[in-house]
Short mmCIF file of C-alpha atoms in Angstrom, two decimals:
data_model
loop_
_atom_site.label_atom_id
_atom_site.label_comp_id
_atom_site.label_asym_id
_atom_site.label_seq_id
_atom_site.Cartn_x
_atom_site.Cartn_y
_atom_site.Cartn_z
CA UNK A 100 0.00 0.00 0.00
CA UNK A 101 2.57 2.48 1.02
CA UNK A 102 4.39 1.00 -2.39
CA UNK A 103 2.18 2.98 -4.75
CA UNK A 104 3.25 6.11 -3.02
CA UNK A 105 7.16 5.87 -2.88
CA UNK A 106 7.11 4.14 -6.55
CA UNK A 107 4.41 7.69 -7.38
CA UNK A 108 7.33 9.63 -5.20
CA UNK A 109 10.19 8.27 -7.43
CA UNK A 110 8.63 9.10 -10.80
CA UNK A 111 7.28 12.66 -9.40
CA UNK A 112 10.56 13.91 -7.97
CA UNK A 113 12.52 13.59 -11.35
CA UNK A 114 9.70 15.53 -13.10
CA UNK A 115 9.58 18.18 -10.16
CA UNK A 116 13.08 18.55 -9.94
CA UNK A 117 13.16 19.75 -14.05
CA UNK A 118 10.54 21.91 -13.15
CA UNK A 119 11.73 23.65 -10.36
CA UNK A 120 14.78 23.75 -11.73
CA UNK A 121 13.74 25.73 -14.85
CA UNK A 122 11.13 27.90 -13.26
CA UNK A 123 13.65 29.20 -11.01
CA UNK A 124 15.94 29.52 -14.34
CA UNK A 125 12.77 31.57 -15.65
CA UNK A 126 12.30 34.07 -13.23
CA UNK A 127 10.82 37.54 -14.28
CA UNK A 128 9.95 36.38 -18.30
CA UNK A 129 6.66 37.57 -18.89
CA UNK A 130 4.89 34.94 -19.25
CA UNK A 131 6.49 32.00 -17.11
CA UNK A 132 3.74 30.72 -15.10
CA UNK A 133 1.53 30.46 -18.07
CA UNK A 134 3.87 28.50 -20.17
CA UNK A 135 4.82 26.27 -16.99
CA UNK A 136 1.43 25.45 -16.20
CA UNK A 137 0.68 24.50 -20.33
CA UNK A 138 3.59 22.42 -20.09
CA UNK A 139 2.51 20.53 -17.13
CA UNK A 140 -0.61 20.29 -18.92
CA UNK A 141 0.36 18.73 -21.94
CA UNK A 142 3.12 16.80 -20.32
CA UNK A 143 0.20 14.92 -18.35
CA UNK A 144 -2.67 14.26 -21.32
CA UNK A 145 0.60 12.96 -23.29
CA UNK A 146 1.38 10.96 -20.54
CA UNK A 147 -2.12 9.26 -20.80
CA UNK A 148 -1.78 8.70 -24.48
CA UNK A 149 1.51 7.13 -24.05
CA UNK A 150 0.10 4.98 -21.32
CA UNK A 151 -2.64 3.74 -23.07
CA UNK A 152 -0.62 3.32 -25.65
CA UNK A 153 2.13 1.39 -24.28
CA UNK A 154 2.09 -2.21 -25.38
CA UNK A 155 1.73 -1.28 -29.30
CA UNK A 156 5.24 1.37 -29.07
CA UNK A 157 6.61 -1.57 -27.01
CA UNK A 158 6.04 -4.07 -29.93
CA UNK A 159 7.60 -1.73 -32.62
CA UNK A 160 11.50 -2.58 -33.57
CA UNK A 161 11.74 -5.30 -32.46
CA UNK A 162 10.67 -5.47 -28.92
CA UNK A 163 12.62 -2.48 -28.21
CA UNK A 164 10.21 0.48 -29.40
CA UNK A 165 9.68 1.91 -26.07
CA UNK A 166 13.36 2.40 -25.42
CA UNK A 167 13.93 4.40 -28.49
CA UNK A 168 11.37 6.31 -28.04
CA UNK A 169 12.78 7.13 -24.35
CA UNK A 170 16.10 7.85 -26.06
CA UNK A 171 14.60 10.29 -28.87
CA UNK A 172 12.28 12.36 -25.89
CA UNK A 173 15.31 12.65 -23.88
CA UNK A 174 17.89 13.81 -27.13
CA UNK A 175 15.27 16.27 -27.86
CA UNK A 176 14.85 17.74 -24.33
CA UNK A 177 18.90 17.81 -23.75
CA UNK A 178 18.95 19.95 -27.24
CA UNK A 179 16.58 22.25 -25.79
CA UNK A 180 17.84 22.61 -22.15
CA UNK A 181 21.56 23.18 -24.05
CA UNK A 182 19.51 25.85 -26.34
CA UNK A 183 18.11 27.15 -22.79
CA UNK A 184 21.60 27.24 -21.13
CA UNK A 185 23.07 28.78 -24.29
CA UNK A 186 20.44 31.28 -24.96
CA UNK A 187 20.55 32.36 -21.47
CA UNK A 188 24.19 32.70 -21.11
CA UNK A 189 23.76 35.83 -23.23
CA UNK A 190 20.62 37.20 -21.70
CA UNK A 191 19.89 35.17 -18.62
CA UNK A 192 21.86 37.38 -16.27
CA UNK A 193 20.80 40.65 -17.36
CA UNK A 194 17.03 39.27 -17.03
CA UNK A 195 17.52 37.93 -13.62
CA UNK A 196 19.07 41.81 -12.19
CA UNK A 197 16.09 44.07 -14.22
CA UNK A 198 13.24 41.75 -12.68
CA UNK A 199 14.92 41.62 -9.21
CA UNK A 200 15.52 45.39 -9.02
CA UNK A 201 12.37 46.92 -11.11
CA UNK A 202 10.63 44.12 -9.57
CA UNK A 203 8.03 43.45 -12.51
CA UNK A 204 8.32 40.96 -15.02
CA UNK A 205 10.83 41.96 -17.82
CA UNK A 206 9.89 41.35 -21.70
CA UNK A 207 11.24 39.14 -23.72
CA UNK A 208 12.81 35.63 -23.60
CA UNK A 209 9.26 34.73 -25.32
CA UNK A 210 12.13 32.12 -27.21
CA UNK A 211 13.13 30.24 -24.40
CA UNK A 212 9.92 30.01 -23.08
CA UNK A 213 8.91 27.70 -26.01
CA UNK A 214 11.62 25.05 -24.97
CA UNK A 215 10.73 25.59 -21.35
CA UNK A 216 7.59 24.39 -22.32
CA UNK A 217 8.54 21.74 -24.12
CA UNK A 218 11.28 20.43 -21.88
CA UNK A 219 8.33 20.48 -19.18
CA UNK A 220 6.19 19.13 -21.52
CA UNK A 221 8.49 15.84 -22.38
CA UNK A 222 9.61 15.37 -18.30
CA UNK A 223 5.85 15.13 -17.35
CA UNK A 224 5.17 12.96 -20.26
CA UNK A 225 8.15 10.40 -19.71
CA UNK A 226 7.93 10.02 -15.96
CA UNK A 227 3.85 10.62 -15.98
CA UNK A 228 3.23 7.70 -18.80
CA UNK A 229 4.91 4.86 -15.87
CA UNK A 230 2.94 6.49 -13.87
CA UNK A 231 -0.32 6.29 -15.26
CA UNK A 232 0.59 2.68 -16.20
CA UNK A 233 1.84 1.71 -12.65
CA UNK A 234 -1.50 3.15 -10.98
CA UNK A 235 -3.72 1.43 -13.50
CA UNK A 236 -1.98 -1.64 -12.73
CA UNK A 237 -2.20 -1.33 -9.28
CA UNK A 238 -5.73 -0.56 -9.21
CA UNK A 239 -6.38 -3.66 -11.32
CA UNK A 240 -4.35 -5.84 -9.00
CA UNK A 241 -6.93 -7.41 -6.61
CA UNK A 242 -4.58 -6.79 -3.35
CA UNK A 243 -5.23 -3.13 -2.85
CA UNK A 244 -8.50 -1.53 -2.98
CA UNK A 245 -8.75 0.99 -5.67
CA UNK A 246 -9.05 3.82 -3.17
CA UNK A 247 -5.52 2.64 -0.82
CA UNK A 248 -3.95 2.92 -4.25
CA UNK A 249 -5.16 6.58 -5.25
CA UNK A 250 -4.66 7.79 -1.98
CA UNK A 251 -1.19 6.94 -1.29
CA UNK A 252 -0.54 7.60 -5.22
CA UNK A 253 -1.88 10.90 -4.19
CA UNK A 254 0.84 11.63 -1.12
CA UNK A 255 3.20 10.44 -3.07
CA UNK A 256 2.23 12.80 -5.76
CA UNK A 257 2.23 15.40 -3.39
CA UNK A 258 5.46 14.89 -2.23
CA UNK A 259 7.17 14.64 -5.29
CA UNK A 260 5.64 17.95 -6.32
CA UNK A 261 6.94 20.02 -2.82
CA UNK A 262 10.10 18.53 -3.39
CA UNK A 263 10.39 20.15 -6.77
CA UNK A 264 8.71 23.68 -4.93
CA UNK A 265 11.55 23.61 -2.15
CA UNK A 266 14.14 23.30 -4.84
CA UNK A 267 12.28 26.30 -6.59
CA UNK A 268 11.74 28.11 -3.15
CA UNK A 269 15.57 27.36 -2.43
CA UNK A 270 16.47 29.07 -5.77
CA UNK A 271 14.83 31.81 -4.59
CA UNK A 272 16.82 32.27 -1.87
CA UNK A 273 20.39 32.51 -3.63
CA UNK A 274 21.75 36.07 -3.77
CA UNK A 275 21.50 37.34 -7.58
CA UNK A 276 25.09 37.52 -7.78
CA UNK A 277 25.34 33.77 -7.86
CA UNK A 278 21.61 33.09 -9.14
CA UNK A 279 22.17 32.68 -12.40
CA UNK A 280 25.12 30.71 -12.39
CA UNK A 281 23.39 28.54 -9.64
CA UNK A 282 20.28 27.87 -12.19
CA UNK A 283 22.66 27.59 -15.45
CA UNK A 284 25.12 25.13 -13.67
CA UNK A 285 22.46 23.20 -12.60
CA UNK A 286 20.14 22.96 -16.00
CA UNK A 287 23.95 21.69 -17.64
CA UNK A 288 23.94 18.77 -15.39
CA UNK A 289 20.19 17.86 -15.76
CA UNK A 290 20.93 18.26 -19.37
CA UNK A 291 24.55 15.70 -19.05
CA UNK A 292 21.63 13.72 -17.03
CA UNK A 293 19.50 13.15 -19.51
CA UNK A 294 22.11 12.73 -22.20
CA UNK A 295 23.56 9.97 -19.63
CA UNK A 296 19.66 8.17 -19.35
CA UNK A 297 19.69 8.14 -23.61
CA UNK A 298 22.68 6.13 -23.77
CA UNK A 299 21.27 4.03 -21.45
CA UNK A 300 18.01 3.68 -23.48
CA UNK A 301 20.18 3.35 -26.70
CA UNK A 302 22.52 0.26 -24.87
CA UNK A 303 19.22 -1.75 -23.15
CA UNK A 304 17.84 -1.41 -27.38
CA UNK A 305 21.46 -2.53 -28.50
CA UNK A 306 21.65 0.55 -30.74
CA UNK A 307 24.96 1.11 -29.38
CA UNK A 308 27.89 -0.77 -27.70
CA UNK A 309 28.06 0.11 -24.06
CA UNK A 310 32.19 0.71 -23.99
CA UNK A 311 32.16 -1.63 -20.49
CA UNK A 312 29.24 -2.13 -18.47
CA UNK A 313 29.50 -1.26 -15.47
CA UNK A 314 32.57 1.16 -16.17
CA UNK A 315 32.76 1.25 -12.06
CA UNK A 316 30.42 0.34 -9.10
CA UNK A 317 29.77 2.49 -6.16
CA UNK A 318 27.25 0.62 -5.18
CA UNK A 319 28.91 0.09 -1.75
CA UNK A 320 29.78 3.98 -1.54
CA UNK A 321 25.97 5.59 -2.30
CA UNK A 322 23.54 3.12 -3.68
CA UNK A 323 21.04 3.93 -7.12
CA UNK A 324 18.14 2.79 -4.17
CA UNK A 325 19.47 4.73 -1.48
CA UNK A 326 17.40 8.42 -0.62
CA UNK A 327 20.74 10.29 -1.74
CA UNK A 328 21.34 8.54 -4.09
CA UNK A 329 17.86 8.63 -5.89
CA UNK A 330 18.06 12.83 -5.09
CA UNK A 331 21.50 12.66 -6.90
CA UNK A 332 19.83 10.85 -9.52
CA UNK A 333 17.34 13.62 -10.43
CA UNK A 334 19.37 16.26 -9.96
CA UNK A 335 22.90 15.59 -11.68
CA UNK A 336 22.18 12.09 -12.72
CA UNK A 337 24.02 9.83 -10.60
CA UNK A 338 24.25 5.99 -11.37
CA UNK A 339 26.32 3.71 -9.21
CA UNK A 340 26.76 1.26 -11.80
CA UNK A 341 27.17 3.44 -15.33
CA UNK A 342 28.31 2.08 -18.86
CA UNK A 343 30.93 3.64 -20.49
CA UNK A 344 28.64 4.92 -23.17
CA UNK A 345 26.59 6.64 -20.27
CA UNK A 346 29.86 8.32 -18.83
CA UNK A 347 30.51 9.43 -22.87
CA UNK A 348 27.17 10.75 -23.58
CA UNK A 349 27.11 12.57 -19.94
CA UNK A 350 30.75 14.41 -20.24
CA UNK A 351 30.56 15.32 -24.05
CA UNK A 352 27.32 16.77 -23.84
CA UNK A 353 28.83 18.81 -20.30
CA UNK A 354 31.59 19.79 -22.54
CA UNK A 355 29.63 20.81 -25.60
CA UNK A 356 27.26 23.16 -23.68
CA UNK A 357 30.08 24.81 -21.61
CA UNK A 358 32.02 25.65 -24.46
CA UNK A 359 29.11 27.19 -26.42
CA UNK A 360 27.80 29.12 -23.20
CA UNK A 361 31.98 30.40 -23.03
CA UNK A 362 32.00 31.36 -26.87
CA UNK A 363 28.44 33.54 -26.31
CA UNK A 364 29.45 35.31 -23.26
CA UNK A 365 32.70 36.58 -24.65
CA UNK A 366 31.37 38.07 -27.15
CA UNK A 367 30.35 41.45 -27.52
CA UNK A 368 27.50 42.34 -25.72
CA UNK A 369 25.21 44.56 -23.23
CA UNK A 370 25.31 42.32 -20.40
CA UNK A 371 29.14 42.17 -20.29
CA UNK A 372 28.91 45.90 -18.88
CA UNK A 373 28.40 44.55 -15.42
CA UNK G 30 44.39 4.63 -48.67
CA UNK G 31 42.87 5.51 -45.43
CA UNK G 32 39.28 4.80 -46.88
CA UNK G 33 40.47 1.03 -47.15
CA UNK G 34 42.39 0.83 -43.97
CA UNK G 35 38.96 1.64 -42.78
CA UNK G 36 36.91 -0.60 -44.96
CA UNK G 37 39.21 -3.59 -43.90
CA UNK G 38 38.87 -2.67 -40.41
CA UNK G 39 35.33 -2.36 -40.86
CA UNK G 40 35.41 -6.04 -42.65
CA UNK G 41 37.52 -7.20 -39.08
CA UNK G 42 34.73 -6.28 -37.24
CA UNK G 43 32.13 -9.11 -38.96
CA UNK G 44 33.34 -12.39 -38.11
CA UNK G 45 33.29 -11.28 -34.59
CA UNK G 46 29.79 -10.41 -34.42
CA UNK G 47 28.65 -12.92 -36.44
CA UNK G 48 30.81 -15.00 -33.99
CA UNK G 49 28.81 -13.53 -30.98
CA UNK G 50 25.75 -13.87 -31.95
CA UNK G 51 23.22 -13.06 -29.84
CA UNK G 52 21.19 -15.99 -28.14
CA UNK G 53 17.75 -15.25 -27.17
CA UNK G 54 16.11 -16.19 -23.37
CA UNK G 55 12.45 -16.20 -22.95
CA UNK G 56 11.28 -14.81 -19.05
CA UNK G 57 7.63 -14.99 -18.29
CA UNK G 58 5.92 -13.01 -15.64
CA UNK G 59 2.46 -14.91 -14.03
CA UNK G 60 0.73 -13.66 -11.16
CA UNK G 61 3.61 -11.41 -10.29
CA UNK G 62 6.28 -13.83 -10.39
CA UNK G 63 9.50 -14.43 -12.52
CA UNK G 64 9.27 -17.77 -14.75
CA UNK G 65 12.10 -18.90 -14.27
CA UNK G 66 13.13 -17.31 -11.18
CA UNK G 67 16.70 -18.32 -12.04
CA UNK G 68 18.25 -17.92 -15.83
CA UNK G 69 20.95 -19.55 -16.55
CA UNK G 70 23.06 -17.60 -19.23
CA UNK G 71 26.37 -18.04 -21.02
CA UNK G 72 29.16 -15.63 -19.76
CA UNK G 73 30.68 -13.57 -21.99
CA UNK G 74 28.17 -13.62 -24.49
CA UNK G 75 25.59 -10.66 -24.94
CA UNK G 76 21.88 -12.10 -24.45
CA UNK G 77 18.77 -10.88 -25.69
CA UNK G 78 16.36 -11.80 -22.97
CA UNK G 79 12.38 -11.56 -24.07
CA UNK G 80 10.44 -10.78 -21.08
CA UNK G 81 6.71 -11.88 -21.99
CA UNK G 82 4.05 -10.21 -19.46
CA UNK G 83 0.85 -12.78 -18.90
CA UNK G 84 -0.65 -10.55 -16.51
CA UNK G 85 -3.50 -7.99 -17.13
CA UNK G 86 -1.19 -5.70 -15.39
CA UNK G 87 2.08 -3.69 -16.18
CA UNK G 88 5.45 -4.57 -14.62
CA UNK G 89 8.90 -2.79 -14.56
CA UNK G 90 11.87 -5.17 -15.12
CA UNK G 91 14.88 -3.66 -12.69
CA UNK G 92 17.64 -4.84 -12.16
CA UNK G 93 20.66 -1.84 -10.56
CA UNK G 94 23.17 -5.38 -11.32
CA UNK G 95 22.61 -5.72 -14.70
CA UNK G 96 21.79 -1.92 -14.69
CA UNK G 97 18.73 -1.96 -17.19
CA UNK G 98 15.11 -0.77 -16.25
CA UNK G 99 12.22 -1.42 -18.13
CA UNK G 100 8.02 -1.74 -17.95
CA UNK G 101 6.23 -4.56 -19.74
CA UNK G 102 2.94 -4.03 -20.21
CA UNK G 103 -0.16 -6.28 -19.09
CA UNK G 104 -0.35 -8.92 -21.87
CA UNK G 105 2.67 -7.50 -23.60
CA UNK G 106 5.94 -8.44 -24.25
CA UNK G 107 9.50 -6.73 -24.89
CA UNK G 108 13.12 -7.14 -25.79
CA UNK G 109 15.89 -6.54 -23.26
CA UNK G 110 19.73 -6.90 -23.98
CA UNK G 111 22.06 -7.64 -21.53
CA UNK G 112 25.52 -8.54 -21.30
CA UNK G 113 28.29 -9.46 -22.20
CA UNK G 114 28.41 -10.67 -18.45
CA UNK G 115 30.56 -12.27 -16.30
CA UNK G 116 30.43 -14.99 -14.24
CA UNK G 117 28.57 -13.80 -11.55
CA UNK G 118 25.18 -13.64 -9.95
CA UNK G 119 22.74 -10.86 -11.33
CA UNK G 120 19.43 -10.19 -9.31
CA UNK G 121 16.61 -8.47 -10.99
CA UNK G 122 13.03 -7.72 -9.57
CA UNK G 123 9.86 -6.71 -11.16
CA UNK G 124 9.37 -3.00 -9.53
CA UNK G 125 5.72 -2.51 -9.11
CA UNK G 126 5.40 -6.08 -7.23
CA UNK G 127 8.57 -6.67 -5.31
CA UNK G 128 7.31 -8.84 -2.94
CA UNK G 129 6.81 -11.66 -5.12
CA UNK G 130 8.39 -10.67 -8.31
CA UNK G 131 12.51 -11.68 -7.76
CA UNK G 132 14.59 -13.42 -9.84
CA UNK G 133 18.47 -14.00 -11.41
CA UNK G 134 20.36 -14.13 -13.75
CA UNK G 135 23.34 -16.71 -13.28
CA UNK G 136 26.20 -16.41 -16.21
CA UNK G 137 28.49 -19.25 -16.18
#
């Protein structure tokens, strides 16, 4: 019974975390909450569809559809949090001081809104659609009455969602000198996350060779199951056991972003006045 | 010349896959268990392992060992690779009913 909520917990907190993350990233761009709140939205009737239509994408390639698809939702949101990262590298920090100081919503960034949308979108789809599944399933299951498992799912819901708020609230709370490189820094690693989860996808579908699997274990150190290690997890992607693919996928795509983000801000601009 | 250095590099790489191919391992899930609860695999050797679901409802294969993760819907079925392992014990557990739904793999 108290299974449907930390399995709900688990699915929620990754999800929240992405959210919190880039709403905090998002502060004082006219028209945030509305695009949040859309993305959430769509994020959770795709999540349905998904759900319902799990067992025909499973089928398709061989047994293995539901994988790629995983890996082509999460190489689509890591190209838009890098386009996020990147964009905001050149305008993020002069956004962040107008709306602290004026303290009304500055214009523009109507851009990266879109892929904050998105992004939200695809996290509330990938985590929701197990989610959906796994409470259907449950309710189905003849141990658990149908109201246990909505209730607990519920909590755990709950939860998962004032995790993602603390993180936000947190945010919040960093002076603006280091705001924006608190947000950015942390929207690179959720993006070297991701990147690390495709590989993962693409090595279960034997699309690619894993390059050693696991590279190391630190199982014994801070374990995948472990409430650290699971924060870790959805915040910087930790894995105790990765393949070397993973580790690939998760440094290139750190490297690729940084250096873009470097190229941007040295270039001429406004914001490098102060 | 390099194009051929890398065609005949490229040409290396065949025999060995065709070498390793892939043998395939049916799991079944009933009533949220693992049939077989053991599999017995070749070390070594990378395994495609076919996880058929007979239950109405879903279940997520997991398995931090083997480090793969993935839900099987009710009266579906997918494909999992794993390996190449080695010898070792490799515990995996179906997620949404852990209390009856354990299981290993064994490479030897």
């Amino acid at each position: 019974m108290f299974g449907t909520g930390i399995i709900v917990f688990r699915e929620t907190l990754e999800a929240a975390m992405i959210i919190g993350i880039l709403a905090a990233a998002t502060v004082g761009i006219a028209g945030r909450s509305r695009m949040l709140l859309g993305g959430i939205a769509a994020g959770v009737a795709g999540a349905i569809v998904v759900a319902l239509l799990t067992g025909r994408i499973a089928e398709m390639a061989g047994g293995t559809g539901q994988d790629l698809m995983n890996a082509s939702i999460l190489g689509f949101a890591v190209l838009m949090l890098a386009w996020h990262n990147i964009w905001m590298s050149r305008h993020g920090a002069a956004l962040a001081q107008e709306a602290r100081r004026v303290g009304h919503a500055v214009r523009g960034g109507e851009k990266t809104l879109l892929t904050l949308f998105v992004v939200i979108a695809l996290a509330v789809l990938r985590e929701g659609s197990e989610t959906v599944l796994f409470v259907y399933g449950s309710m189905a299951g003849s141990e658990t009455s149908a109201l246990q498992v909505l209730t607990s799912g519920s909590l755990g819901l709950g939860a998962g969602a004032l995790a993602g708020f603390l993180l936000y609230a947190g945010f919040l709370r960093i002076p603006l000198r280091w705001f924006f490189a608190a947000t950015s820094g942390l929207i690179l690693l959720l993006a070297a996350a991701m990147a690390s989860q495709m590989a993962r996808f693409l090595v279960q579908s034997d699309v690619l060779p894993d390059f050693g699997n696991p590279l190391w274990d630190t199982t014994g150190l801070l374990s995948n199951t472990s409430p650290a290690g699971v924060l870790l997890h959805a915040l910087m992607g930790y894995d105790a056991t990765p393949s070397g693919l993973q580790v690939v996928f998760y440094v290139t795509t750190l490297i690729v972003i940084l250096f873009a983000m470097w190229m941007l801000r040295y270039r001429k601009d406004t914001i490098s006045r102060f | 010349m390099v194009f051929y250095r890398l065609m005949l590099l490229v040409g290396m790489l065949f025999p060995i896959t065709v070498l390793a191919a892939d043998s395939e391992i049916v799991l079944t899930i009933r009533e949220h268990r693992f049939e077989p609860s053991e599999l017995k695999v070749i070390a070594n050797q990378k395994i495609r392992l076919i996880v058929k679901n007979l239950d109405a409802t879903p279940e997520e294969f997991e398995s931090h060992e083997l480090n793969r993760e993935k839900v099987i819907s009710g009266k579906g079925q997918a494909t999992i690779y794993i390996g190449p392992l080695k010898p070792g014990r490799y515990p995996f557990m179906g997620e949404f009913n852990q209390k009856t739904a354990q299981g290993v793999v064994v490479a030897e």
